[in-house]
Short mmCIF file of C-alpha atoms and ligand atoms in Angstrom, two decimals:
data_model
loop_
_atom_site.label_atom_id
_atom_site.label_comp_id
_atom_site.label_asym_id
_atom_site.label_seq_id
_atom_site.Cartn_x
_atom_site.Cartn_y
_atom_site.Cartn_z
CA MET A 1 -6.05 -26.14 16.37
CA PRO A 2 -5.66 -22.63 16.39
CA VAL A 3 -4.84 -21.10 13.28
CA LEU A 4 -1.68 -18.13 12.71
CA VAL A 5 -1.32 -15.93 9.20
CA MET A 6 2.52 -15.00 9.13
CA LYS A 7 2.79 -13.19 5.04
CA PHE A 8 6.88 -12.63 3.59
CA GLY A 9 7.23 -9.44 1.49
CA GLY A 10 9.42 -10.23 -1.19
CA THR A 11 12.41 -9.35 -0.09
CA SER A 12 12.04 -11.86 1.98
CA VAL A 13 11.44 -14.64 -0.33
CA ALA A 14 14.27 -13.18 -2.87
CA ASN A 15 16.45 -15.83 -2.84
CA LEU A 16 16.26 -20.25 -1.87
CA ASP A 17 18.26 -19.46 0.93
CA ARG A 18 15.90 -16.92 2.47
CA ILE A 19 12.34 -19.11 1.47
CA ARG A 20 14.63 -21.68 3.49
CA ARG A 21 14.57 -18.87 6.78
CA ALA A 22 11.42 -17.60 6.14
CA ALA A 23 10.26 -21.72 6.34
CA LYS A 24 11.99 -22.09 9.48
CA ARG A 25 10.26 -19.46 10.61
CA VAL A 26 7.05 -21.31 9.94
CA GLY A 27 7.71 -24.20 11.67
CA VAL A 28 8.64 -23.05 14.77
CA GLU A 29 4.57 -21.65 15.32
CA VAL A 30 4.34 -25.43 13.80
CA ALA A 31 6.10 -26.90 16.57
CA LYS A 32 3.75 -24.55 18.51
CA GLY A 33 0.81 -25.97 17.71
CA TYR A 34 -0.65 -23.40 14.86
CA ASP A 35 -1.91 -24.33 11.56
CA VAL A 36 -0.33 -22.01 9.57
CA ILE A 37 -1.78 -20.27 6.24
CA VAL A 38 1.85 -18.89 4.85
CA ILE A 39 1.27 -15.77 2.50
CA VAL A 40 3.43 -15.15 -0.11
CA SER A 41 4.79 -12.34 -1.90
CA ALA A 42 7.17 -12.41 -5.04
CA MET A 43 10.11 -12.53 -5.14
CA ALA A 44 12.17 -9.21 -4.70
CA GLY A 45 12.06 -7.09 -7.64
CA LYS A 46 9.43 -9.67 -9.68
CA THR A 47 6.68 -8.34 -9.57
CA ASN A 48 8.85 -4.78 -11.18
CA GLU A 49 9.91 -6.08 -13.88
CA LEU A 50 6.46 -8.40 -14.75
CA VAL A 51 4.83 -4.40 -14.83
CA GLY A 52 8.00 -3.34 -16.90
CA TRP A 53 7.89 -6.21 -19.22
CA VAL A 54 3.83 -5.78 -19.92
CA ASN A 55 4.92 -2.34 -19.99
CA GLU A 56 7.53 -2.20 -22.67
CA THR A 57 4.97 -4.59 -24.94
CA SER A 58 1.29 -2.48 -24.66
CA PRO A 59 1.56 0.94 -23.22
CA LEU A 60 -2.11 1.21 -22.37
CA PHE A 61 -2.36 -2.37 -21.57
CA ASP A 62 -5.93 -4.69 -21.73
CA ALA A 63 -5.77 -4.66 -17.26
CA ARG A 64 -7.36 -8.04 -17.51
CA GLU A 65 -3.95 -9.47 -18.96
CA TYR A 66 -2.00 -6.90 -16.87
CA ASP A 67 -2.98 -8.44 -14.66
CA ALA A 68 -2.27 -12.35 -16.25
CA VAL A 69 1.58 -11.74 -16.27
CA VAL A 70 2.15 -10.01 -12.93
CA SER A 71 0.62 -12.14 -11.02
CA SER A 72 2.65 -15.01 -12.18
CA GLY A 73 5.68 -14.38 -9.40
CA GLU A 74 3.55 -14.76 -6.33
CA ASN A 75 2.95 -18.89 -7.96
CA VAL A 76 6.17 -19.69 -7.97
CA THR A 77 7.17 -18.46 -4.37
CA ALA A 78 3.90 -20.35 -3.12
CA GLY A 79 5.05 -23.16 -4.66
CA LEU A 80 8.77 -23.23 -3.42
CA MET A 81 7.85 -22.39 -0.08
CA ALA A 82 5.73 -25.41 -0.12
CA LEU A 83 8.02 -27.31 -1.57
CA THR A 84 10.82 -26.66 0.92
CA LEU A 85 8.70 -27.30 3.95
CA GLN A 86 7.79 -30.54 3.24
CA GLU A 87 12.08 -30.55 2.58
CA MET A 88 11.86 -30.21 6.03
CA ASP A 89 8.99 -32.78 7.07
CA VAL A 90 5.65 -29.70 7.53
CA PRO A 91 2.83 -31.29 5.37
CA ALA A 92 2.31 -28.55 3.78
CA ARG A 93 1.06 -27.53 0.04
CA SER A 94 0.16 -24.35 -2.31
CA TRP A 95 -2.90 -22.82 -2.98
CA GLN A 96 -3.02 -19.73 -6.08
CA GLY A 97 -6.19 -17.24 -5.53
CA TRP A 98 -8.67 -19.07 -8.01
CA GLN A 99 -7.50 -23.10 -6.61
CA VAL A 100 -9.30 -21.19 -3.16
CA PRO A 101 -11.34 -19.76 -4.40
CA LEU A 102 -10.62 -16.14 -3.50
CA ARG A 103 -13.34 -13.84 -4.63
CA THR A 104 -13.33 -10.66 -6.10
CA THR A 105 -14.42 -8.03 -7.58
CA SER A 106 -13.62 -7.07 -11.56
CA ALA A 107 -11.81 -4.05 -11.49
CA HIS A 108 -8.74 -5.60 -13.26
CA SER A 109 -5.31 -4.42 -11.19
CA ALA A 110 -7.41 -2.81 -8.38
CA ALA A 111 -9.64 -5.70 -7.22
CA ARG A 112 -11.10 -5.86 -4.17
CA ILE A 113 -11.51 -8.97 -2.07
CA GLU A 114 -15.63 -10.44 -2.19
CA GLU A 115 -15.19 -13.64 -0.28
CA ILE A 116 -12.45 -16.55 0.82
CA PRO A 117 -14.15 -20.11 1.37
CA THR A 118 -12.31 -21.98 3.65
CA ASP A 119 -14.22 -25.11 3.62
CA ASN A 120 -11.64 -25.95 1.30
CA ILE A 121 -8.03 -25.13 2.78
CA ASN A 122 -10.13 -26.88 6.40
CA ALA A 123 -10.76 -29.74 5.14
CA LYS A 124 -6.56 -30.15 4.23
CA PHE A 125 -6.41 -28.87 7.60
CA GLY A 126 -8.68 -31.82 9.09
CA GLU A 127 -6.57 -34.30 7.11
CA GLY A 128 -3.20 -33.52 8.36
CA MET A 129 -1.46 -31.03 6.90
CA ARG A 130 -0.35 -28.08 8.89
CA VAL A 131 0.43 -25.56 6.35
CA ALA A 132 -0.85 -23.49 3.04
CA VAL A 133 0.57 -21.42 1.57
CA VAL A 134 -1.06 -19.21 -0.51
CA ALA A 135 -0.63 -16.87 -3.02
CA GLY A 136 -0.81 -13.75 -2.08
CA PHE A 137 -1.94 -10.17 -3.94
CA GLN A 138 -4.26 -12.80 -6.82
CA GLY A 139 -8.08 -13.52 -6.65
CA ILE A 140 -10.15 -14.91 -9.88
CA SER A 141 -13.48 -12.58 -10.78
CA PRO A 142 -17.10 -13.19 -11.24
CA GLU A 143 -15.45 -14.24 -15.73
CA GLY A 144 -13.39 -16.23 -14.35
CA ARG A 145 -10.06 -14.15 -15.27
CA ILE A 146 -7.21 -13.82 -13.03
CA THR A 147 -7.08 -11.02 -10.70
CA THR A 148 -4.77 -8.78 -8.25
CA LEU A 149 -5.46 -6.63 -6.22
CA GLY A 150 -2.56 -3.74 -6.38
CA ARG A 151 0.59 -3.09 -5.55
CA GLY A 152 1.83 -4.36 -2.08
CA GLY A 153 -1.61 -6.23 -2.41
CA SER A 154 -0.26 -9.42 -0.53
CA ASP A 155 -0.31 -7.31 2.84
CA THR A 156 -4.45 -7.39 2.18
CA THR A 157 -4.37 -11.62 0.77
CA ALA A 158 -2.80 -12.28 4.61
CA VAL A 159 -5.34 -9.65 6.04
CA ALA A 160 -8.54 -10.82 4.69
CA PHE A 161 -8.22 -15.00 5.03
CA ALA A 162 -6.77 -13.44 8.86
CA ALA A 163 -10.56 -12.82 9.76
CA ALA A 164 -11.63 -16.22 7.26
CA PHE A 165 -10.26 -18.37 9.35
CA ASP A 166 -10.36 -15.78 12.80
CA ALA A 167 -6.37 -16.12 13.18
CA GLU A 168 -5.31 -15.42 16.40
CA ARG A 169 -2.94 -12.85 14.31
CA CYS A 170 -2.05 -11.95 11.19
CA ASP A 171 2.50 -11.50 11.10
CA ILE A 172 3.35 -9.29 7.92
CA TYR A 173 7.10 -10.56 7.49
CA THR A 174 9.42 -8.08 6.10
CA ASP A 175 12.72 -5.86 5.76
CA VAL A 176 12.52 -3.88 8.76
CA ASP A 177 11.31 -4.27 11.92
CA GLY A 178 8.41 -2.74 12.29
CA VAL A 179 6.20 0.19 11.94
CA TYR A 180 8.90 3.42 12.12
CA THR A 181 7.97 6.83 12.59
CA THR A 182 8.82 7.38 9.02
CA ASP A 183 10.59 5.58 6.25
CA PRO A 184 13.82 4.43 7.97
CA ARG A 185 15.49 4.77 4.92
CA ILE A 186 15.13 8.51 4.34
CA ALA A 187 15.88 9.39 7.68
CA SER A 188 18.22 8.24 10.02
CA LYS A 189 16.27 9.27 12.80
CA ALA A 190 13.00 6.95 12.47
CA ARG A 191 12.06 5.66 15.77
CA LYS A 192 10.03 2.23 16.13
CA LEU A 193 6.84 2.18 17.15
CA ASP A 194 5.61 -0.71 19.49
CA LYS A 195 2.11 0.01 19.01
CA ILE A 196 0.25 2.50 15.96
CA ALA A 197 -3.38 3.56 15.63
CA PHE A 198 -5.29 1.61 12.82
CA GLU A 199 -6.51 5.15 12.10
CA GLU A 200 -2.82 6.29 11.89
CA MET A 201 -1.42 3.88 9.69
CA LEU A 202 -4.55 3.97 7.22
CA GLU A 203 -3.59 7.28 6.76
CA LEU A 204 0.16 6.84 6.87
CA ALA A 205 -0.48 4.00 3.88
CA SER A 206 -2.18 5.85 2.43
CA LEU A 207 -0.37 8.35 2.11
CA GLY A 208 2.57 6.38 0.73
CA ALA A 209 4.34 4.47 4.05
CA LYS A 210 4.53 1.38 1.64
CA VAL A 211 5.48 -0.98 4.64
CA LEU A 212 0.87 -1.63 4.73
CA GLN A 213 -1.19 -2.09 2.19
CA THR A 214 -4.13 1.26 2.67
CA ARG A 215 -6.70 -2.26 2.02
CA SER A 216 -5.13 -5.03 4.42
CA VAL A 217 -5.37 -2.10 7.74
CA GLU A 218 -8.54 -1.00 6.61
CA LEU A 219 -10.17 -4.88 7.16
CA ALA A 220 -7.68 -5.68 10.26
CA MET A 221 -9.43 -2.38 11.39
CA ARG A 222 -13.12 -3.62 10.10
CA TYR A 223 -12.55 -7.12 11.22
CA ASN A 224 -10.68 -6.60 15.00
CA VAL A 225 -7.37 -8.67 13.58
CA LYS A 226 -4.53 -8.56 15.70
CA LEU A 227 -1.99 -7.47 12.90
CA ARG A 228 1.84 -7.63 13.68
CA VAL A 229 4.53 -6.43 11.52
CA VAL A 230 7.96 -7.86 12.80
CA SER A 231 11.65 -8.40 10.36
CA SER A 232 12.18 -11.84 8.82
CA PHE A 233 15.67 -11.48 9.32
CA GLU A 234 16.06 -11.20 13.61
CA GLU A 235 14.69 -13.51 15.76
CA GLN A 236 11.32 -12.99 16.97
CA SER A 237 9.93 -13.05 19.91
CA ASP A 238 6.00 -13.02 20.86
CA ASP A 239 6.14 -8.93 20.86
CA ALA A 240 8.39 -8.44 18.31
CA GLY A 241 7.53 -5.41 16.23
CA THR A 242 4.87 -2.95 16.11
CA LEU A 243 1.62 -3.74 16.86
CA VAL A 244 -1.27 -1.87 14.26
CA CYS A 245 -4.47 -1.57 17.52
CA SER A 246 -7.33 -0.23 18.04
CA GLU A 247 -6.72 3.48 19.55
CA GLU A 248 -7.92 2.92 23.32
CA GLU A 249 -4.88 0.47 23.06
CA ILE A 250 -2.07 3.28 23.18
CA MET A 251 -0.37 5.52 26.36
CA GLU A 252 2.31 6.74 24.15
CA SER A 253 0.27 10.53 21.84
CA ASN A 254 2.83 12.55 20.08
CA ILE A 255 0.62 15.04 18.29
CA VAL A 256 2.02 13.80 14.96
CA SER A 257 2.98 10.11 14.80
CA GLY A 258 4.16 10.05 11.56
CA ILE A 259 5.48 11.86 8.11
CA ALA A 260 4.94 9.12 4.98
CA TYR A 261 5.80 10.84 1.43
CA SER A 262 4.46 9.54 -2.08
CA ARG A 263 7.86 10.57 -4.84
CA ASP A 264 6.03 9.52 -7.84
CA GLU A 265 3.20 11.95 -8.57
CA ALA A 266 2.64 14.54 -11.23
CA LYS A 267 0.70 17.90 -10.72
CA MET A 268 -1.42 18.44 -13.53
CA THR A 269 -3.25 22.01 -14.68
CA LEU A 270 -5.87 22.67 -17.03
CA ILE A 271 -5.64 26.52 -17.93
CA SER A 272 -8.37 28.36 -19.01
CA VAL A 273 -11.74 26.50 -18.60
CA ALA A 274 -14.62 27.39 -19.13
CA ASP A 275 -16.33 28.31 -15.00
CA ARG A 276 -20.28 26.83 -15.12
CA PRO A 277 -21.80 24.04 -13.11
CA GLY A 278 -20.50 20.54 -13.93
CA ILE A 279 -17.62 21.47 -15.20
CA ALA A 280 -15.67 19.42 -12.62
CA ALA A 281 -18.31 16.33 -12.86
CA ALA A 282 -17.12 16.77 -17.36
CA ILE A 283 -12.97 17.13 -16.35
CA PHE A 284 -12.95 14.59 -12.83
CA GLY A 285 -16.01 12.07 -14.80
CA PRO A 286 -13.24 11.06 -18.06
CA LEU A 287 -10.36 11.17 -15.66
CA SER A 288 -12.40 7.64 -13.85
CA GLU A 289 -13.06 6.52 -16.41
CA ALA A 290 -9.97 5.57 -17.33
CA GLY A 291 -8.34 4.47 -14.17
CA VAL A 292 -6.83 8.08 -13.31
CA ASN A 293 -6.69 8.31 -9.50
CA VAL A 294 -5.88 12.12 -8.72
CA ASP A 295 -5.78 12.94 -5.51
CA MET A 296 -5.55 16.74 -4.55
CA ILE A 297 -7.59 19.62 -6.18
CA ILE A 298 -7.81 22.79 -6.45
CA GLN A 299 -9.68 25.20 -8.33
CA ASN A 300 -8.69 28.85 -8.85
CA ILE A 301 -10.98 31.72 -8.83
CA SER A 302 -12.38 32.51 -12.24
CA GLU A 303 -11.98 35.81 -13.59
CA GLU A 304 -13.85 36.00 -16.58
CA GLY A 305 -15.86 33.22 -16.60
CA ARG A 306 -12.69 30.99 -16.80
CA THR A 307 -10.72 29.26 -14.42
CA ASP A 308 -7.65 26.58 -13.63
CA MET A 309 -8.15 23.55 -12.89
CA THR A 310 -4.99 21.57 -10.91
CA PHE A 311 -4.70 17.85 -9.36
CA SER A 312 -2.60 14.86 -8.75
CA CYS A 313 -2.31 11.89 -9.85
CA PRO A 314 0.20 8.93 -9.66
CA VAL A 315 3.02 9.90 -12.33
CA GLU A 316 2.76 7.02 -14.51
CA GLN A 317 -1.23 7.76 -14.76
CA VAL A 318 -0.24 11.27 -16.99
CA THR A 319 -0.27 9.57 -20.11
CA ARG A 320 -3.72 8.25 -19.09
CA ALA A 321 -4.89 11.32 -17.88
CA GLU A 322 -3.72 13.32 -21.13
CA LYS A 323 -5.84 11.08 -23.57
CA ALA A 324 -8.83 11.11 -21.40
CA LEU A 325 -9.03 15.56 -20.93
CA GLN A 326 -7.76 15.45 -24.78
CA GLU A 327 -10.85 13.13 -25.46
CA ALA A 328 -13.65 14.56 -23.64
CA ALA A 329 -11.99 17.80 -25.24
CA GLU A 330 -13.06 16.59 -28.56
CA ARG A 331 -16.31 15.19 -27.51
CA GLY A 332 -16.92 18.91 -27.13
CA GLU A 333 -17.62 18.29 -22.73
CA ILE A 334 -14.66 20.75 -21.86
CA ASN A 335 -12.71 23.45 -23.31
CA TYR A 336 -9.45 24.57 -22.20
CA HIS A 337 -6.74 26.44 -23.44
CA ASP A 338 -3.62 23.74 -21.96
CA LEU A 339 -2.36 21.18 -19.64
CA VAL A 340 0.21 21.32 -18.13
CA ALA A 341 2.33 18.48 -16.76
CA ASP A 342 4.83 18.97 -14.04
CA THR A 343 5.98 15.59 -13.21
CA ASN A 344 8.92 16.57 -10.81
CA VAL A 345 7.03 16.69 -7.52
CA ALA A 346 6.21 14.18 -4.52
CA LYS A 347 4.32 14.30 -1.83
CA VAL A 348 4.79 14.72 2.18
CA SER A 349 2.60 14.28 4.84
CA ALA A 350 2.41 15.12 8.62
CA VAL A 351 -0.13 12.53 9.78
CA GLY A 352 -1.61 12.48 13.54
CA ILE A 353 -4.73 11.96 16.25
CA GLY A 354 -3.04 14.57 17.54
CA MET A 355 -3.72 17.03 14.93
CA ARG A 356 -7.99 16.45 16.08
CA SER A 357 -7.50 18.62 19.07
CA GLN A 358 -3.60 20.69 18.86
CA SER A 359 -3.97 23.29 16.66
CA GLY A 360 -0.36 24.68 15.33
CA VAL A 361 0.64 21.67 13.25
CA ALA A 362 -0.05 23.41 9.52
CA ALA A 363 2.18 26.48 10.41
CA GLN A 364 4.47 24.77 12.29
CA MET A 365 4.92 22.50 8.69
CA PHE A 366 4.97 24.75 6.53
CA LYS A 367 7.10 26.68 8.41
CA THR A 368 9.71 24.82 9.09
CA LEU A 369 9.56 24.28 4.72
CA SER A 370 10.45 27.35 4.24
CA ASP A 371 12.96 28.30 6.90
CA GLU A 372 14.48 25.35 4.08
CA GLY A 373 13.84 27.12 1.21
CA VAL A 374 11.15 24.61 -0.02
CA ASN A 375 8.31 25.91 -2.29
CA ILE A 376 4.56 24.14 -1.74
CA LYS A 377 2.88 23.87 -4.90
CA VAL A 378 -0.56 22.03 -3.22
CA ILE A 379 -2.05 21.44 -0.05
CA ALA A 380 -4.16 19.61 1.39
CA THR A 381 -5.66 18.52 4.52
CA SER A 382 -8.36 16.13 6.63
CA GLU A 383 -8.37 15.91 10.39
CA ILE A 384 -5.85 13.54 10.48
CA LYS A 385 -2.99 15.07 8.27
CA ILE A 386 -1.58 17.60 6.30
CA SER A 387 -0.24 16.33 2.80
CA VAL A 388 1.86 18.99 0.53
CA LEU A 389 3.44 18.59 -2.69
CA ILE A 390 6.71 19.83 -3.71
CA ASP A 391 9.61 19.50 -5.67
CA ARG A 392 11.44 15.94 -6.34
CA LYS A 393 14.38 17.12 -4.98
CA TYR A 394 13.24 18.56 -1.95
CA MET A 395 11.46 15.53 -1.06
CA GLU A 396 14.05 13.65 1.40
CA LEU A 397 15.43 16.59 3.00
CA ALA A 398 11.23 17.50 3.72
CA VAL A 399 10.77 14.48 5.19
CA GLN A 400 13.86 14.71 7.64
CA ALA A 401 13.31 18.69 8.17
CA LEU A 402 8.97 17.47 9.42
CA HIS A 403 11.22 14.18 11.51
CA ASP A 404 13.13 17.19 13.27
CA ALA A 405 10.52 19.83 13.56
CA PHE A 406 7.86 17.64 15.00
CA GLU A 407 10.16 15.34 17.17
CA LEU A 408 9.02 12.97 16.05
CA ASP A 409 12.71 10.59 17.63
CA LYS A 410 11.26 11.14 21.22
CA VAL A 411 8.33 10.18 22.20
CA ALA A 412 6.18 12.48 23.84
P1 ADP B 1 7.06 -6.65 1.84
O1 ADP B 1 8.46 -6.45 0.34
O2 ADP B 1 8.16 -6.92 2.66
O3 ADP B 1 6.52 -5.68 0.85
P2 ADP B 1 7.71 -3.33 1.25
O4 ADP B 1 8.83 -3.06 0.64
O5 ADP B 1 6.53 -3.45 0.35
O6 ADP B 1 7.93 -4.80 2.04
O7 ADP B 1 7.78 -2.23 2.06
C1 ADP B 1 9.00 -2.72 3.62
C2 ADP B 1 9.42 -0.61 3.08
O8 ADP B 1 8.39 -0.11 3.53
C3 ADP B 1 10.60 -0.64 4.01
O9 ADP B 1 11.71 -0.76 4.07
C4 ADP B 1 10.37 1.01 3.85
O10 ADP B 1 11.28 1.47 3.66
C5 ADP B 1 8.72 1.06 3.77
N1 ADP B 1 7.83 2.15 4.48
C6 ADP B 1 8.33 2.73 4.53
N2 ADP B 1 7.45 3.71 4.90
C7 ADP B 1 7.52 3.25 6.60
C8 ADP B 1 7.31 3.37 7.75
N3 ADP B 1 6.88 4.39 7.86
N4 ADP B 1 8.05 2.51 8.74
C9 ADP B 1 8.69 1.26 7.79
N5 ADP B 1 8.88 0.87 7.03
C10 ADP B 1 8.27 2.32 5.65
N1 LIG B 2 4.36 -8.72 -5.23
C1 LIG B 2 3.34 -7.96 -5.57
C2 LIG B 2 3.44 -6.49 -5.49
O1 LIG B 2 4.97 -6.23 -6.04
C3 LIG B 2 2.59 -8.16 -4.17
C4 LIG B 2 2.96 -7.77 -3.21
O2 LIG B 2 4.06 -7.74 -2.35
O3 LIG B 2 2.49 -7.32 -1.75
O4 LIG B 2 3.32 -5.65 -5.63
MG1 MG B 3 4.99 -4.96 0.45
#
């Protein structure tokens, strides 16, 4: 029988009523003749609570134990979803990641999926089971420890299962009815897209649009998974929501297709570091070893052999970054006068494939921000995106102003 993957995010399984509602949606697909693999997230807010408990217990925690704790939310919803389906007379059972086993690397809290054997679940489908409910976000390392795939990782579990089982489609059920030109919770004029290209979705996701985890889009692109984002709160037709697909399948083409933001960024500046060959490696090597995700980097023009180095990273990694740099300085690998952290910044980005062939987007973006009196602290560009770091208090204003300036509420 054809296989369908259906993933339900936290708000879609936030309580027993919502789990029942999601199970009914699954029942509809089973009745159409699909064998269904359901991937569930933890109940809304649960993972945040678990992360909070870990941080309170041990600020520079052992990542293996972090994973043991934060993966547990999904176990509860997987079991409850299987029970709910059984109550509806749909033959179903649950799997935790290690039972599949969903094999990952040992990069705890940010593990990558290496293998999903299909025999175990397929054997059960062969025996008449119609729904395999799998706990999202989690797997098992080569050392036999529980791993997690990074925040939002259930999306990636879903796409990886769709690829492994050659599913007809991977439907991501969430609390919005598709991918919008920007977060509809921030800009009321945000417009739902019927289709979005993999490359654009990849950029939007990596720049903060959390509707899909970045890695899930990468996998969908690589394995050509038919990926759809739909609402779990509205009745669905087969063409509802947003289809993430290849560029060739899209007719509409705004130069800028979306605005993304990332609220909790920090800007760190090392003041007066010796400017010599190898200095960037001496700074960013220890940061990488400490697990700090450095994003934008600027090195100023050097004066008398000394320079300032600025970089951005997620705000929750500032303590880790400071510790790594202080230790490198104590070991004599780097030497700086001061380390200044600005923890009140956010990143706002414009994304669009059309930028490859059209100039002027950067100029318009800077002018729009300037007209709103927003000061730009750091700029980064690539082929299809422009990002700026600004004061966090202007973030929503900047997103709305840019959405207006690029007329994203209108179809080109
Ligand atoms: P889930 O719990 O279902 O995985 P998430 O909270 O991870 O849901 O992702 C859905 C949220 O993503 C939406 O509620 C919305 O606020 C946010 N979001 C950010 N950017 C976008 C966008 N461009 N389109 C749609 N939603 C977006
Ligand atoms: N529950 C995890 C999180 O909140 C994974 C997910 O929902 O995708 O990050
Ligand atoms: Mg999510």
